PDB file of C-alpha atoms in Angstrom:
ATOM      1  CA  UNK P 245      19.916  -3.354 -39.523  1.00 50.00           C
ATOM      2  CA  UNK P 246      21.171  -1.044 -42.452  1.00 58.00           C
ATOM      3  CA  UNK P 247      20.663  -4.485 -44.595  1.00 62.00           C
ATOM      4  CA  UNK P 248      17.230  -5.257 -43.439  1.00 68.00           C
ATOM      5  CA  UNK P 249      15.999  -1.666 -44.414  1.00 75.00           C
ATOM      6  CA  UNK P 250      17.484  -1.916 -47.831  1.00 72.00           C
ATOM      7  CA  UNK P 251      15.661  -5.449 -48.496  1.00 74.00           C
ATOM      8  CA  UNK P 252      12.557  -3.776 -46.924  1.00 79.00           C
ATOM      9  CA  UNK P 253      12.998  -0.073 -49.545  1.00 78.00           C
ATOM     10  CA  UNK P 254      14.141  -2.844 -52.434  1.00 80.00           C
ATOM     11  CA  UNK P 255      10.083  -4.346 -51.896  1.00 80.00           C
ATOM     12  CA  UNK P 256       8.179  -1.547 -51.341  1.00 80.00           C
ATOM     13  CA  UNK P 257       9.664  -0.702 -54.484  1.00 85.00           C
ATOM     14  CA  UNK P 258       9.068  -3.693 -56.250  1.00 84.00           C
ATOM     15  CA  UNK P 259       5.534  -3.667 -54.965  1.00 79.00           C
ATOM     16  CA  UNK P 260       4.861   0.107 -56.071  1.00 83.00           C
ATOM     17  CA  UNK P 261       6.262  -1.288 -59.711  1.00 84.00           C
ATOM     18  CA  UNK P 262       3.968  -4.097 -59.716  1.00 78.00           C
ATOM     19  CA  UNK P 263       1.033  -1.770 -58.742  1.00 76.00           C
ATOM     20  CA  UNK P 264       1.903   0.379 -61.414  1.00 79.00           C
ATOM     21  CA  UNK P 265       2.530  -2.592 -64.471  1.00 82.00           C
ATOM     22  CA  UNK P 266      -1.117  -3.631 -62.936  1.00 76.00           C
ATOM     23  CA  UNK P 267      -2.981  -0.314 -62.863  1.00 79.00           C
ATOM     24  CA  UNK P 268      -1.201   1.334 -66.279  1.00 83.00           C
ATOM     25  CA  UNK P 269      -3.883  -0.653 -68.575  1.00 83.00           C
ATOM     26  CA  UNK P 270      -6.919   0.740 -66.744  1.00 83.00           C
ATOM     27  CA  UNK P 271      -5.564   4.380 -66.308  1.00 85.00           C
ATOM     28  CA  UNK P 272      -4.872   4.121 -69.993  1.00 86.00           C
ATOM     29  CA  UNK P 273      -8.597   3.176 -70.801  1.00 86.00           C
ATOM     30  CA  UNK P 274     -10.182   5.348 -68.679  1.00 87.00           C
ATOM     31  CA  UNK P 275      -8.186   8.852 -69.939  1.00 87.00           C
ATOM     32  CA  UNK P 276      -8.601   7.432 -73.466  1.00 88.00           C
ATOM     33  CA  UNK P 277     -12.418   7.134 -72.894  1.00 88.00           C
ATOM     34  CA  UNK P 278     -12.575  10.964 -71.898  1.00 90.00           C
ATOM     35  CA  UNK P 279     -10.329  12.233 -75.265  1.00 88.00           C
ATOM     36  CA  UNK P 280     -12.711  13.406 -78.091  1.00 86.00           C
ATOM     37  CA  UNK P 281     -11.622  12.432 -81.499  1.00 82.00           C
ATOM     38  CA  UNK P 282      -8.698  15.116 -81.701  1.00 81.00           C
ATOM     39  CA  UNK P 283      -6.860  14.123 -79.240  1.00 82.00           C
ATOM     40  CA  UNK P 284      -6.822  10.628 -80.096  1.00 80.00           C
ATOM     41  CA  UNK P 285      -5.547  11.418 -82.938  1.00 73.00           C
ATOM     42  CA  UNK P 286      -2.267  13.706 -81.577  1.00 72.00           C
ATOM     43  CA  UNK P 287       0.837  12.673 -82.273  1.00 68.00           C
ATOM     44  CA  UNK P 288       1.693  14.238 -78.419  1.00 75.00           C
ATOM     45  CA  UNK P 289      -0.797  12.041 -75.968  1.00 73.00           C
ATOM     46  CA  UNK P 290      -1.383  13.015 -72.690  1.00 78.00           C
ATOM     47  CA  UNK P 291      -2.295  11.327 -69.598  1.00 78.00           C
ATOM     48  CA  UNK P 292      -4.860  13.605 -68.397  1.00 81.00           C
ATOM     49  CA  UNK P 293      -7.490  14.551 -71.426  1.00 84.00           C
ATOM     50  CA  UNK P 294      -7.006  18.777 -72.350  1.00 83.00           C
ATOM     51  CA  UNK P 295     -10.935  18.783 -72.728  1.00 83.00           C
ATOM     52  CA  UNK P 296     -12.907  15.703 -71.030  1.00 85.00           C
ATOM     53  CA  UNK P 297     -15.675  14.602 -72.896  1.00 87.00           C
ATOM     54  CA  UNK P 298     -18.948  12.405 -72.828  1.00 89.00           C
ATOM     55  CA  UNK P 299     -19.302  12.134 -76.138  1.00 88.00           C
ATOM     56  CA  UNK P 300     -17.578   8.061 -76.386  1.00 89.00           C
ATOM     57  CA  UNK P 301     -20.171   7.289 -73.822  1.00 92.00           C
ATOM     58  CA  UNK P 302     -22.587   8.863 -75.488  1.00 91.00           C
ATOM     59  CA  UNK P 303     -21.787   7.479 -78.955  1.00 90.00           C
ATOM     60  CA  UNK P 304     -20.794   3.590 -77.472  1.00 90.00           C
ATOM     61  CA  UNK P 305     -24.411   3.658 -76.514  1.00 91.00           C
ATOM     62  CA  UNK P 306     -26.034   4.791 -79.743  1.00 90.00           C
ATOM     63  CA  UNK P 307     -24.286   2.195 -82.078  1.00 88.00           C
ATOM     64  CA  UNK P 308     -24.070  -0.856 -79.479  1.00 90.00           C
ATOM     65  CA  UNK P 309     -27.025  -2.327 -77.581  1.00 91.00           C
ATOM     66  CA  UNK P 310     -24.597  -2.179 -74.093  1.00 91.00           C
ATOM     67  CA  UNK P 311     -27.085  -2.315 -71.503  1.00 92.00           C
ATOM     68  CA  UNK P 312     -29.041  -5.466 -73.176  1.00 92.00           C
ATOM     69  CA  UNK P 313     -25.429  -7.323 -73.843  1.00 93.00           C
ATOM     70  CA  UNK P 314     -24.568  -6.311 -70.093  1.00 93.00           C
ATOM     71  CA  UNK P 315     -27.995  -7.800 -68.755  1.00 94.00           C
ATOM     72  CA  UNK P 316     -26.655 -11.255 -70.730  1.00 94.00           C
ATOM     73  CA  UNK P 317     -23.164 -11.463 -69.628  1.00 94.00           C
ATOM     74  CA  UNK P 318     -24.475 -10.442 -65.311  1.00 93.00           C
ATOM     75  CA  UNK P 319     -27.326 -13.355 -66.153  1.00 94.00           C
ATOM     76  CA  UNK P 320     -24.399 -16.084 -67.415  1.00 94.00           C
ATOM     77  CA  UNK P 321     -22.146 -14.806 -64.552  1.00 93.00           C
ATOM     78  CA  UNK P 322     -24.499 -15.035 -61.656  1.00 94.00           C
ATOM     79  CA  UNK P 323     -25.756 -18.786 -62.495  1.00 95.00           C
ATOM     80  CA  UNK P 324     -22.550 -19.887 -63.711  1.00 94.00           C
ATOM     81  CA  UNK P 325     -21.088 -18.435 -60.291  1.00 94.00           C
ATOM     82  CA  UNK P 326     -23.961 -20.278 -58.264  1.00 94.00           C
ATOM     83  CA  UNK P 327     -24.226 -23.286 -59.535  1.00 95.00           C
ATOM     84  CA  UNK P 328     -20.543 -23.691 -59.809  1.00 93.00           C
ATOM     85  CA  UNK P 329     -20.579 -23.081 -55.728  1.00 93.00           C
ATOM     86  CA  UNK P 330     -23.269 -25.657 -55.498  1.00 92.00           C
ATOM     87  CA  UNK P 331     -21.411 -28.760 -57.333  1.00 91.00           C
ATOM     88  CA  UNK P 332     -17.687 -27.998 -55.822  1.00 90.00           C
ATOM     89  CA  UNK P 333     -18.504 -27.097 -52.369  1.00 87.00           C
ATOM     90  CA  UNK P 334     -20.128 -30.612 -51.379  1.00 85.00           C
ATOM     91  CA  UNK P 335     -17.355 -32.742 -53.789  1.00 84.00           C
ATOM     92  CA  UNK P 336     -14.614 -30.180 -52.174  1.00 86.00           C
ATOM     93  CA  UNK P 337     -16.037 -31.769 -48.923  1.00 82.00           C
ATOM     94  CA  UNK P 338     -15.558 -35.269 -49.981  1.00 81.00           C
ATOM     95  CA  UNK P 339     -12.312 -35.014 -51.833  1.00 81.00           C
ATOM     96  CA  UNK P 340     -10.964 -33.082 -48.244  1.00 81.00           C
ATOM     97  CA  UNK P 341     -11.988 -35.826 -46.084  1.00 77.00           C
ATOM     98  CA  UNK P 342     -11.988 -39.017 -47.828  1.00 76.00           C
ATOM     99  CA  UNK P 343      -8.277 -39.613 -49.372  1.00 72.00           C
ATOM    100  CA  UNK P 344      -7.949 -42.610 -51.286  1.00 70.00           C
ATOM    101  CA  UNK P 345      -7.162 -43.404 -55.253  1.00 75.00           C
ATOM    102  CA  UNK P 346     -10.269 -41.707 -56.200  1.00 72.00           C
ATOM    103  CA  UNK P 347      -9.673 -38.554 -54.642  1.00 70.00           C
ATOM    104  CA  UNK P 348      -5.935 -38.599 -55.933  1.00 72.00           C
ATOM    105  CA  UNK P 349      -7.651 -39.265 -59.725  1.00 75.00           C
ATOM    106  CA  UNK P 350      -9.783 -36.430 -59.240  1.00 70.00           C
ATOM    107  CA  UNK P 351      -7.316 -34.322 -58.331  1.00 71.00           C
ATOM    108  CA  UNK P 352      -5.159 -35.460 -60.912  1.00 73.00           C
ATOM    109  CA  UNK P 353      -8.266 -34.426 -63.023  1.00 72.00           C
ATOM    110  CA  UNK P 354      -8.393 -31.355 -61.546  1.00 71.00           C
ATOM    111  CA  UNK P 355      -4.317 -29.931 -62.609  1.00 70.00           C
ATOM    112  CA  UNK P 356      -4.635 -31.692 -66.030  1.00 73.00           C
ATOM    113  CA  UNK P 357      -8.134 -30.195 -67.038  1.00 69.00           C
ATOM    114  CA  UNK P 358      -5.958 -26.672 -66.370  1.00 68.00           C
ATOM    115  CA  UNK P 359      -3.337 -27.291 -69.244  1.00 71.00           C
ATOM    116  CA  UNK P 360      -6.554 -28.001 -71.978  1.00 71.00           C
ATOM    117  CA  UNK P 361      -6.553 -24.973 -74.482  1.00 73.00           C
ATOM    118  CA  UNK P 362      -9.492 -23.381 -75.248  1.00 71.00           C
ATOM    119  CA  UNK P 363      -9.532 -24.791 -78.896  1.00 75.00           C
ATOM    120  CA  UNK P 364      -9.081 -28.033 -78.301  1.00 77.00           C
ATOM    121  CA  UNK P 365     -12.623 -27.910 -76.152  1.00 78.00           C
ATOM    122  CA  UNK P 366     -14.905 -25.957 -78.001  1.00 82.00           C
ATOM    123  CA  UNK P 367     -15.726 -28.744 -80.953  1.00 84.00           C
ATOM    124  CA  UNK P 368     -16.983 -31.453 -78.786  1.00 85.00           C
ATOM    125  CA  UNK P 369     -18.855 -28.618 -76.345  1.00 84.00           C
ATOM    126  CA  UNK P 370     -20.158 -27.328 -79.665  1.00 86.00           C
ATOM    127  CA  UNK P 371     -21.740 -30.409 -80.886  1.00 88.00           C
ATOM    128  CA  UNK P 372     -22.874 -31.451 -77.165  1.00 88.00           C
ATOM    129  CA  UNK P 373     -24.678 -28.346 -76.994  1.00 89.00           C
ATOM    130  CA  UNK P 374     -25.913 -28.663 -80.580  1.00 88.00           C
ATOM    131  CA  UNK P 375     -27.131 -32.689 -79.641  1.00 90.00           C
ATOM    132  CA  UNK P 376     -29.267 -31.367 -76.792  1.00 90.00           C
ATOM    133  CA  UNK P 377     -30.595 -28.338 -78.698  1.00 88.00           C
ATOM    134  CA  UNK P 378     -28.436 -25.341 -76.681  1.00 88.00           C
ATOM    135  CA  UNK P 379     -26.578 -24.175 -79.226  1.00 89.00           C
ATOM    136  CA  UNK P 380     -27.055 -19.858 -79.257  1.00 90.00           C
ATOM    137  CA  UNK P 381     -28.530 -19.827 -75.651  1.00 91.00           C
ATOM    138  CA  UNK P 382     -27.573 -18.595 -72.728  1.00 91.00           C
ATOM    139  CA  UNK P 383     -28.012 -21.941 -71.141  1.00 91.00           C
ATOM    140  CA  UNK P 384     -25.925 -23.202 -72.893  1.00 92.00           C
ATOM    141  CA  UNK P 385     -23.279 -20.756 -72.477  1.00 93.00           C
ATOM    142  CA  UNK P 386     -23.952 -20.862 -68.512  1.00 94.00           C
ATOM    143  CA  UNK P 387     -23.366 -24.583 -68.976  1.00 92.00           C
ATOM    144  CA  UNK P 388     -19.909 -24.180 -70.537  1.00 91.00           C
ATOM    145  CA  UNK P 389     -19.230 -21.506 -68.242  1.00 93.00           C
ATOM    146  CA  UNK P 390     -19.792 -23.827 -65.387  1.00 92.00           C
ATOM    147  CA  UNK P 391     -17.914 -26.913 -66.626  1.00 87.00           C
ATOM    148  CA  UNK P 392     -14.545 -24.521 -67.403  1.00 87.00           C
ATOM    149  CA  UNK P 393     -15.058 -23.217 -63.838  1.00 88.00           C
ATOM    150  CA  UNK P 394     -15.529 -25.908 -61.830  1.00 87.00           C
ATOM    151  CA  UNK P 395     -12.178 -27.592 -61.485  1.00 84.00           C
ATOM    152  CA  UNK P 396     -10.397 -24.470 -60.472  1.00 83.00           C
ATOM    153  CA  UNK P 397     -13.563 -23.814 -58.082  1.00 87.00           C
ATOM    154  CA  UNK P 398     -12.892 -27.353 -56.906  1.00 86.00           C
ATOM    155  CA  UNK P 399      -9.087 -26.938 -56.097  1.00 83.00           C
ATOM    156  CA  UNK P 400      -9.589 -23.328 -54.217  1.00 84.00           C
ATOM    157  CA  UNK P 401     -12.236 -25.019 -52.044  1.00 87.00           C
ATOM    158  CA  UNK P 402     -10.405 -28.221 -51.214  1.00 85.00           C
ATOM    159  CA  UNK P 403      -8.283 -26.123 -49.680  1.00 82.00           C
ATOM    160  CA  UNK P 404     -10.700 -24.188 -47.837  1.00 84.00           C
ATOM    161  CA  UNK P 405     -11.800 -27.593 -46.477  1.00 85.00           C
ATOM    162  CA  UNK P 406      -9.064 -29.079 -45.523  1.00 83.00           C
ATOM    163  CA  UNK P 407      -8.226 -25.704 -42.898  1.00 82.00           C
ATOM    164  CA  UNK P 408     -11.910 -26.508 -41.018  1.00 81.00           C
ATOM    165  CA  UNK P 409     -10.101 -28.695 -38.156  1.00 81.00           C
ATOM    166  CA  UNK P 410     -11.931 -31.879 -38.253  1.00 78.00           C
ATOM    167  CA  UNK P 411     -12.223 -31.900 -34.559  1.00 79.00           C
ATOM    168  CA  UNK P 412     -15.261 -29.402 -34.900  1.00 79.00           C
ATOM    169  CA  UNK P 413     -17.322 -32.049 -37.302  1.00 75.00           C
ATOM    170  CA  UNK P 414     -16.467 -34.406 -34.523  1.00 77.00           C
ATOM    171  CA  UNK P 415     -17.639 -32.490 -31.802  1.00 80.00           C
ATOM    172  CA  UNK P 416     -20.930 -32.067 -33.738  1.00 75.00           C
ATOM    173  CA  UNK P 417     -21.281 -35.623 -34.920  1.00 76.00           C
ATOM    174  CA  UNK P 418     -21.010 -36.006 -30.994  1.00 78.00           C
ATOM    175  CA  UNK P 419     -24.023 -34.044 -30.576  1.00 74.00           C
ATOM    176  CA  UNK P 420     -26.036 -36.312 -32.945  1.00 76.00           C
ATOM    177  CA  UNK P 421     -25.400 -34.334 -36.163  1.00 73.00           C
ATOM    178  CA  UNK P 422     -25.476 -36.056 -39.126  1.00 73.00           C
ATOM    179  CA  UNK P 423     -22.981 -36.030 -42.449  1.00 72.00           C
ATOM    180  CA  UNK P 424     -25.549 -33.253 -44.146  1.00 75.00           C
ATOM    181  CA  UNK P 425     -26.416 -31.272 -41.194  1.00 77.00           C
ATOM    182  CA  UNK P 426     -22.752 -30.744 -40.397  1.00 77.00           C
ATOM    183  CA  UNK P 427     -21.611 -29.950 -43.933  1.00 75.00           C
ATOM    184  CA  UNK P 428     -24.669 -27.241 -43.960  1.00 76.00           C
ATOM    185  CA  UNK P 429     -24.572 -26.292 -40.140  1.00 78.00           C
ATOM    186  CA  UNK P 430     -20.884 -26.506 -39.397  1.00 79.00           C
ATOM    187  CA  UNK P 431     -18.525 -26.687 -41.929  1.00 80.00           C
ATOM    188  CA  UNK P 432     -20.572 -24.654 -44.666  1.00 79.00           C
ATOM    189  CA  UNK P 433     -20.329 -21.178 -42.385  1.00 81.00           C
ATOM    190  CA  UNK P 434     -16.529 -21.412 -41.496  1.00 83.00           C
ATOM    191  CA  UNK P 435     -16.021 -22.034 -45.436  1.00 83.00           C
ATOM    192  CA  UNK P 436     -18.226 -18.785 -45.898  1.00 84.00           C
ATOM    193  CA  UNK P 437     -15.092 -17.010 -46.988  1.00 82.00           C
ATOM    194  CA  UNK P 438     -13.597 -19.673 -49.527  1.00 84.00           C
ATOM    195  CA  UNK P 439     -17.096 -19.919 -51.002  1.00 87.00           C
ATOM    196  CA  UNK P 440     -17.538 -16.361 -51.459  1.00 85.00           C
ATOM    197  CA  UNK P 441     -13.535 -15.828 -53.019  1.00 84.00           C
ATOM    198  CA  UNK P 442     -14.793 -19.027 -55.560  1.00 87.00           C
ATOM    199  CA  UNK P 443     -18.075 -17.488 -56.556  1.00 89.00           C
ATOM    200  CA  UNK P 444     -16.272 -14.154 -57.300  1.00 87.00           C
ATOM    201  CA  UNK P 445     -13.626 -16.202 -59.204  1.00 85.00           C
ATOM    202  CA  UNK P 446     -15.948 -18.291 -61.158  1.00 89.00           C
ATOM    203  CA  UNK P 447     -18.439 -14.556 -61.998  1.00 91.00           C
ATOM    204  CA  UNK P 448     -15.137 -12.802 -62.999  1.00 88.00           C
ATOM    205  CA  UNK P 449     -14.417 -15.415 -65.235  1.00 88.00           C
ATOM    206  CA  UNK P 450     -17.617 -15.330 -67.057  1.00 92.00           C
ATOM    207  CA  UNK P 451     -18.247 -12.177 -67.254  1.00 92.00           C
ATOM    208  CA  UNK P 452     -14.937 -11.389 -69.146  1.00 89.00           C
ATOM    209  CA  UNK P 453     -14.937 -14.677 -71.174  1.00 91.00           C
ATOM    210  CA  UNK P 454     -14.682 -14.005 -74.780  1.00 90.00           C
ATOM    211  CA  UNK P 455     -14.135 -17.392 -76.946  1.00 89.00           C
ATOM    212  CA  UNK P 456     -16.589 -19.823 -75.886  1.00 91.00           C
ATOM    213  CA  UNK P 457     -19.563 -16.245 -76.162  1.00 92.00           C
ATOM    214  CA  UNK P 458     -18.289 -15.920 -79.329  1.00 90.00           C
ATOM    215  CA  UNK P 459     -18.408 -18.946 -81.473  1.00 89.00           C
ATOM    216  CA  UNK P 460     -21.264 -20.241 -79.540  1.00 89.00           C
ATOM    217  CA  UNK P 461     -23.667 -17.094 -79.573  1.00 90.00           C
ATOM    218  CA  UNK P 462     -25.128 -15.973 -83.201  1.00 88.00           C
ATOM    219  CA  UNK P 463     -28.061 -14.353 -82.091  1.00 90.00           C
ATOM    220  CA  UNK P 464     -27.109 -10.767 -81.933  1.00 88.00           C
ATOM    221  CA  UNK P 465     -29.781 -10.605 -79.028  1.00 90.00           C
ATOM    222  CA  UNK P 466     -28.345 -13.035 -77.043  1.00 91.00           C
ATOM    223  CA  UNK P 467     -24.811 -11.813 -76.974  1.00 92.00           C
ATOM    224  CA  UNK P 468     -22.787 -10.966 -74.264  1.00 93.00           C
ATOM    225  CA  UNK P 469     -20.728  -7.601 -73.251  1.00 93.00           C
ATOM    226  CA  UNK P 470     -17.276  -8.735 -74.177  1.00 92.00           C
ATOM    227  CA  UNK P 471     -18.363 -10.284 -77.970  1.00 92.00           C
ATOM    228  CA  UNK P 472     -20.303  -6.968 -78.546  1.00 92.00           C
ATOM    229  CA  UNK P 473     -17.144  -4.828 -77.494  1.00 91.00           C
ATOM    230  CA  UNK P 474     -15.796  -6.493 -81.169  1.00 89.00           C
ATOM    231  CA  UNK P 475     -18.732  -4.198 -83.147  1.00 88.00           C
ATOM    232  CA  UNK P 476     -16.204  -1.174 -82.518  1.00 87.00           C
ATOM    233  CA  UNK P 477     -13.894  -2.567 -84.908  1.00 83.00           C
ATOM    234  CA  UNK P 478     -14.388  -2.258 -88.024  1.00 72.00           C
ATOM    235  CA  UNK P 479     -13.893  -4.428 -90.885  1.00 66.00           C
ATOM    236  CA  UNK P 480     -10.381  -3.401 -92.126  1.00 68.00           C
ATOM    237  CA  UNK P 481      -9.353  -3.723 -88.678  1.00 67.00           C
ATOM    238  CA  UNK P 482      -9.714  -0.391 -87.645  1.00 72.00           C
ATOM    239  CA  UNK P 483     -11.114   0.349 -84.556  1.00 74.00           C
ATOM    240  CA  UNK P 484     -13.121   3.218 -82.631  1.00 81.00           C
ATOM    241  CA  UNK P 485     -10.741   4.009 -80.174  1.00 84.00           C
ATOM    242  CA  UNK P 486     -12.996   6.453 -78.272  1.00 87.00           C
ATOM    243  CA  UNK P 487     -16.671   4.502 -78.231  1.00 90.00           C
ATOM    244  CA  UNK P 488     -14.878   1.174 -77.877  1.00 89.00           C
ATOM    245  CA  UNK P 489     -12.189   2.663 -74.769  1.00 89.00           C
ATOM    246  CA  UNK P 490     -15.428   4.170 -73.074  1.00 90.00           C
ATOM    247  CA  UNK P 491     -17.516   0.757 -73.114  1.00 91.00           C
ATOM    248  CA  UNK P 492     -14.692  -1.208 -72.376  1.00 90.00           C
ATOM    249  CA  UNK P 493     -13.795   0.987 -69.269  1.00 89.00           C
ATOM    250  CA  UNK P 494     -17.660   0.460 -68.338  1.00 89.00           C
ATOM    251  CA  UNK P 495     -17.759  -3.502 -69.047  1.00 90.00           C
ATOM    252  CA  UNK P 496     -14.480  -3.631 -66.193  1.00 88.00           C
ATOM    253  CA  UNK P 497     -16.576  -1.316 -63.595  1.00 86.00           C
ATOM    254  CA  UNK P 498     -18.749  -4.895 -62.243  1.00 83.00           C
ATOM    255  CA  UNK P 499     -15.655  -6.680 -61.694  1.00 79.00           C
ATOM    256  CA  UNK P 500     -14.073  -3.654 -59.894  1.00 80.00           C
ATOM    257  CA  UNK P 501     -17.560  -2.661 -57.816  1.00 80.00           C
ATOM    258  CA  UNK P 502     -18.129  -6.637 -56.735  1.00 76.00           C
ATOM    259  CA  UNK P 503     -14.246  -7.328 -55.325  1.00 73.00           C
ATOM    260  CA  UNK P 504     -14.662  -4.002 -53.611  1.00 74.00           C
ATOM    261  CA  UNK P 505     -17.872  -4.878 -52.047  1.00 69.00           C
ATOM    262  CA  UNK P 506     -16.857  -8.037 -50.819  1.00 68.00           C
ATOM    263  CA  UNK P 507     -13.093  -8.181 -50.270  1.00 66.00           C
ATOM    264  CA  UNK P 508     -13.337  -6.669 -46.788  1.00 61.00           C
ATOM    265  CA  UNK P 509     -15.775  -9.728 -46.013  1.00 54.00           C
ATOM    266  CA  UNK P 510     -13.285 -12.617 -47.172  1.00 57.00           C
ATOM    267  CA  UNK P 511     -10.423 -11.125 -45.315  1.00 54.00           C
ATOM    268  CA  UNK P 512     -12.512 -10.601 -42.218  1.00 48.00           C
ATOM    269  CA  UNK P 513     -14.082 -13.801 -42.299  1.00 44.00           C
ATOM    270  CA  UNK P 514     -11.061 -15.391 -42.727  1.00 45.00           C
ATOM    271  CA  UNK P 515      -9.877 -13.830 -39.844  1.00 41.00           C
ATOM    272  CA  UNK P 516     -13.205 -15.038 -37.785  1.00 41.00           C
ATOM    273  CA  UNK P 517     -12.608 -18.456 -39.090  1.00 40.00           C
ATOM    274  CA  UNK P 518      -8.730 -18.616 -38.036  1.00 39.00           C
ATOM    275  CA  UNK P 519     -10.027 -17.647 -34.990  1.00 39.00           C
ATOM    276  CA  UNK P 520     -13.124 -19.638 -34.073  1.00 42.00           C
ATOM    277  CA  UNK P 521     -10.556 -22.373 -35.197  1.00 40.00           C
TER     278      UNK P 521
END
């Protein structure tokens, strides 16, 4: 008994550490964001700011067009997110219920498109984009954004797939339902959750995604949050800490506000679906 409490004090422990290692980046953004220029200067830092201003905010949003970059990056993340849900979920479908050697070389393709570096990819997606004239476009980037996306969105929702019991498409097929109507009537709602936990995956990516925004967006218009988060820093190198820590802390607030929305929703449908199962 003695033993069993120890192992259960030695995780709760390891958890709270975790927790902490996890939540010590943001907490140091968000009291850096609050310092005025003084302060981040000391050779004492605090935690807690000894006078809290608005001035970074104030000052990020003078020099940096935020709100316009924002507007791009939510616009690349919302159609990369939707049409990445669109492509997997039906080939998710297929790859779950139709094993064979095509299914095992897809999913082959899947784990292997996973170890590709960044750098190795973005010559050949430059000059495809730059052959179909969507080079420095937000297209284009939503294009790239999908293609990196989708195998990862593929994997998550195989999985999803293969926890529908088939016995509930074969009681509807019974009923005179069709391959379509049961993917859209049937199976599509009990995968509610998995599709929801891969659109947040696939928005999350792109709206923090730096490289690809970078070398394919010149247009200082058409920029998104994260590339215009470099402007802070200067040319030497230097950067400043205040302005850049305050619109940094505000370019992590979607991410935060979205999983916190809909996190009660995955777990709960999850739930409905283990149950209805």
């Amino acid at each position: 008994m003695r033993t069993g409490r120890v192992a259960r004090v030695g995780q709760y422990a390891a958890l709270l550490a975790y927790l902490v290692f996890l939540a010590f980046p943001f907490l140091w953004l968000l009291s850096t964001a609050f310092k005025p220029p003084r302060e981040l200067g000391s050779l004492h830092p605090t935690w807690i700011p000894k006078d809290p201003t608005l001035a970074n905010f104030r000052q990020a949003f003078d020099e940096q067009p935020l709100l316009h970059a924002a507007v791009n990056s939510l616009l690349a993340a919302l159609a990369a997110a939707v049409i990445a849900v669109l492509i997997a979920t039906p080939m998710a479908y297929a790859m779950a219920r139709h094993r064979g050697p095509l299914t095992k070389a897809a999913t082959g393709w899947v784990v292997v498109s996973q170890a590709f570096p960044f750098v190795l990819l973005i010559i050949p997606l430059f000059l495809v984009l730059k052959n179909i004239g969507l080079v420095d476009s937000v297209p284009g980037l939503v294009m790239v954004y999908v293609v990196w996306a989708l195998p990862f969105a593929l994997w998550m929702l195989v999985g999803y797939v293969r926890a529908v019991p088939a016995e509930v498409e074969e009681a509807a097929a019974v009923d005179g339902a069709g391959r379509v109507r049961t993917l859209v009537s049937v199976t599509a709602p009990l995968l509610a959750p998995g599709i929801v936990a891969t659109a947040l995956f696939a928005f999350i990516t792109a709206w923090n995604e730096f490289f690809f925004a970078l070398v394919l967006l010149k247009t200082p218009e058409k920029q998104t949050l994260p590339v215009v988060l470099t402007h802070f820093i200067g040319a030497e190198g230097v950067a400043d800490l205040g302005p850049l820590a305050a619109a940094a802390f505000l370019a992590t607030l979607p991410s935060l506000v979205v999983f916190a929305i809909i996190q009660r929703r995955i777990t709960g449908g999850m739930l409905t679906g283990a149950v209805k199962s």
